[in-house]
Amino acid sequence: MDGGWIGLDVQSHLQSRLGRPVCLVNDADAAGIAEARYGAGRGKHGVVLVLTLGTGIGSALIVDGRLVPNIELGHLEIEGRKAESGTSAVARETEGLSWQAYAGRLQRYLAHVEFLFSPDLIIIGGGISACSDEYLPRLALRTPIIPARLENAAGAVGAALHAGGMITAAGSESDVEYFGTDTAGCARGGRKGLLHAGNG
């Protein structure tokens, strides 16, 4: 990433350049929002962890229907390196790992995440979720683990929900709320712009 983005108030920057309201959401948070509202996490209570396996590992943590935004569990260190460098879907393809070998890496990562968060449910998303029969049965976790229902579309669905203003404060029609100061950077009123990009 270019250093000019570090510390930049992206929402204000884009709003001033585009002349219209802009809504920003972390790509993995967007996937988590979608899975909690319409997908595999719908109606689930407790701690739900949505992990997207792609070029990296995206993560969304939902606690009793409330999103804890911007957690980055792909950056956890496993065996001396960032987890996503050896456990993402791209790492499996780049290194030519068999599903069995990949499941072993995924097991080590997920066991660590399970130890840290004690989730009630883990949902695996990203494009690789379409192949979940190849690796999920090989895992041995205490926590139930299931594939995302929305598969690789979850990020786009969640971003649209977020930009549409459907993710709002308590008492709204949404099944998902946010921990934090606001709805993670959504300007209210008028039409909303959207920036949705990431590596999970």
Coordinates of C-alpha atoms in Angstrom, one line a residue:
M1 CA 0.0 0.0 0.0
D2 CA 1.2 3.5 -0.8
G3 CA 2.2 5.4 2.3
G4 CA -0.1 8.2 1.4
W5 CA -3.1 6.1 2.5
I6 CA -1.7 5.6 6.0
G7 CA -3.8 7.7 8.5
L8 CA -5.8 9.2 5.7
D9 CA -9.5 9.9 6.5
V10 CA -10.6 8.1 3.4
Q11 CA -14.3 8.8 3.8
S12 CA -13.8 12.6 3.9
H13 CA -11.2 12.5 1.2
L14 CA -13.5 10.6 -1.2
Q15 CA -16.6 12.7 -0.3
S16 CA -14.7 15.9 -1.1
R17 CA -13.4 14.5 -4.4
L18 CA -16.7 12.9 -5.5
G19 CA -19.0 15.6 -4.1
R20 CA -21.4 13.0 -2.6
P21 CA -21.7 10.9 0.5
V22 CA -19.5 7.9 0.8
C23 CA -19.8 4.7 2.8
L24 CA -16.8 2.6 3.7
V25 CA -16.7 -0.9 5.1
N26 CA -14.0 -3.5 5.6
D27 CA -14.5 -6.3 3.1
A28 CA -14.5 -9.1 5.6
D29 CA -16.9 -7.1 7.8
A30 CA -19.1 -6.8 4.8
A31 CA -19.0 -10.6 4.3
G32 CA -19.8 -11.1 8.0
I33 CA -22.7 -8.7 7.8
A34 CA -24.2 -10.6 4.9
E35 CA -23.7 -14.0 6.4
A36 CA -25.2 -12.9 9.7
R37 CA -28.2 -11.4 8.0
Y38 CA -28.9 -13.7 5.1
G39 CA -26.5 -16.6 5.3
A40 CA -25.1 -19.3 7.5
G41 CA -25.1 -17.1 10.6
R42 CA -28.7 -16.0 10.3
G43 CA -30.5 -16.4 13.7
K44 CA -27.3 -17.6 15.4
H45 CA -26.5 -16.1 18.9
G46 CA -23.3 -15.9 20.8
V47 CA -19.9 -15.5 19.2
V48 CA -19.9 -16.1 15.4
L49 CA -16.6 -15.8 13.5
V50 CA -16.7 -15.4 9.8
L51 CA -13.4 -16.1 8.0
T52 CA -12.9 -15.4 4.3
L53 CA -10.1 -17.4 2.7
G54 CA -8.8 -15.7 -0.5
T55 CA -5.6 -13.8 -1.3
G56 CA -5.4 -13.4 2.5
I57 CA -7.6 -14.2 5.5
G58 CA -10.4 -11.8 6.2
S59 CA -12.2 -11.9 9.5
A60 CA -15.5 -10.7 11.0
L61 CA -16.5 -11.2 14.6
I62 CA -20.2 -11.0 15.5
V63 CA -21.2 -11.2 19.1
D64 CA -24.9 -11.6 19.9
G65 CA -25.7 -10.0 16.5
R66 CA -23.3 -7.1 16.9
L67 CA -20.4 -6.7 14.6
V68 CA -17.0 -6.0 16.2
P69 CA -15.5 -4.1 13.2
N70 CA -12.0 -4.2 11.8
I71 CA -10.4 -7.3 13.4
E72 CA -7.6 -8.7 11.4
L73 CA -7.1 -12.3 12.3
G74 CA -5.1 -13.1 9.1
H75 CA -2.2 -11.2 10.7
L76 CA -2.0 -13.5 13.7
E77 CA 1.4 -15.2 13.9
I78 CA 1.4 -19.0 13.4
E79 CA 4.7 -20.9 13.4
G80 CA 6.7 -17.7 13.0
R81 CA 4.8 -16.1 10.1
K82 CA 1.6 -14.3 9.4
A83 CA -1.2 -16.8 9.3
E84 CA -2.5 -15.7 5.9
S85 CA 0.8 -16.2 4.2
G86 CA 0.5 -19.9 4.7
T87 CA -3.2 -20.5 5.2
S88 CA -5.0 -18.4 2.6
A89 CA -6.6 -20.0 -0.5
V90 CA -3.9 -18.4 -2.6
A91 CA -1.2 -19.9 -0.4
R92 CA -2.7 -23.4 -1.1
E93 CA -2.7 -22.8 -4.8
T94 CA 0.8 -21.1 -5.0
E95 CA 2.4 -23.9 -3.0
G96 CA 0.5 -26.7 -4.7
L97 CA -0.8 -28.1 -1.4
S98 CA -3.1 -31.1 -1.5
W99 CA -6.4 -30.7 0.3
Q100 CA -5.1 -32.9 3.1
A101 CA -2.0 -30.7 3.6
Y102 CA -4.0 -27.6 3.4
A103 CA -6.5 -28.9 6.0
G104 CA -3.5 -29.5 8.3
R105 CA -2.5 -25.8 8.0
L106 CA -6.0 -24.7 8.4
Q107 CA -6.4 -26.9 11.5
R108 CA -3.4 -25.2 13.2
Y109 CA -4.7 -21.7 12.4
L110 CA -8.3 -22.4 13.4
A111 CA -7.3 -24.2 16.6
H112 CA -5.4 -21.0 17.6
V113 CA -8.3 -18.7 16.7
E114 CA -10.7 -21.1 18.6
F115 CA -8.4 -20.9 21.7
L116 CA -8.4 -17.1 21.6
F117 CA -12.1 -16.4 21.0
S118 CA -14.0 -19.5 22.0
P119 CA -16.6 -19.0 19.3
D120 CA -20.0 -20.7 19.1
L121 CA -19.8 -21.0 15.4
I122 CA -17.1 -20.5 12.7
I123 CA -18.2 -19.8 9.1
I124 CA -15.7 -20.2 6.3
G125 CA -16.3 -17.9 3.3
G126 CA -14.5 -16.7 0.2
G127 CA -14.3 -18.5 -3.1
I128 CA -12.8 -21.6 -1.4
S129 CA -16.0 -22.1 0.5
A130 CA -17.4 -23.7 -2.6
C131 CA -14.9 -26.5 -2.1
S132 CA -15.6 -27.0 1.6
D133 CA -16.2 -30.7 1.3
E134 CA -12.5 -31.1 0.4
Y135 CA -11.2 -29.7 3.7
L136 CA -13.9 -29.1 6.4
P137 CA -14.4 -32.8 7.1
R138 CA -10.6 -33.1 7.8
L139 CA -10.8 -30.6 10.6
A140 CA -11.1 -31.5 14.3
L141 CA -12.3 -28.4 16.3
R142 CA -14.6 -28.2 19.3
T143 CA -16.5 -25.4 17.6
P144 CA -19.0 -26.2 14.8
I145 CA -17.6 -25.0 11.4
I146 CA -19.7 -24.6 8.3
P147 CA -19.3 -23.0 4.9
A148 CA -20.7 -19.6 4.1
R149 CA -24.0 -19.9 2.3
L150 CA -23.4 -16.8 0.2
E151 CA -19.9 -18.1 -0.8
N152 CA -17.8 -15.4 -2.6
A153 CA -20.8 -13.1 -3.0
A154 CA -21.0 -12.3 0.7
G155 CA -18.7 -9.3 0.6
A156 CA -20.7 -7.6 -2.2
V157 CA -24.0 -8.4 -0.5
G158 CA -22.8 -7.0 2.9
A159 CA -21.3 -3.9 1.3
A160 CA -24.7 -3.2 -0.4
L161 CA -26.5 -3.7 2.9
H162 CA -24.1 -1.4 4.6
A163 CA -24.3 1.3 1.9
G164 CA -28.0 1.0 1.8
G165 CA -28.3 2.0 5.4
M166 CA -29.8 -1.3 6.5
I167 CA -27.1 -1.7 9.2
T168 CA -28.2 0.9 11.8
A169 CA -28.4 1.4 15.5
A170 CA -30.3 -0.9 17.9
G171 CA -34.0 -1.1 17.3
S172 CA -33.8 -1.1 13.5
E173 CA -34.9 -3.7 11.1
S174 CA -31.4 -5.1 10.9
D175 CA -30.2 -8.3 12.6
V176 CA -26.7 -6.9 12.9
E177 CA -25.5 -3.9 14.8
Y178 CA -22.1 -2.4 15.4
F179 CA -19.9 -2.1 18.4
G180 CA -18.3 1.4 18.2
T181 CA -19.2 5.0 17.6
D182 CA -21.3 4.7 14.5
T183 CA -22.1 2.3 11.7
A184 CA -18.5 2.1 10.6
G185 CA -18.4 5.3 8.5
C186 CA -21.8 5.5 6.7
A187 CA -22.9 9.0 5.9
R188 CA -26.6 9.5 6.6
G189 CA -29.1 11.0 4.1
G190 CA -29.1 11.1 0.4
R191 CA -27.5 8.6 -1.9
K192 CA -24.4 6.8 -0.7
G193 CA -21.2 6.0 -2.5
L194 CA -19.3 2.8 -1.7
L195 CA -15.7 1.7 -1.5
H196 CA -15.4 -2.1 -1.2
A197 CA -12.0 -3.7 -1.6
G198 CA -9.7 -6.0 0.2
N199 CA -7.9 -9.2 0.3
G200 CA -10.0 -11.8 2.2

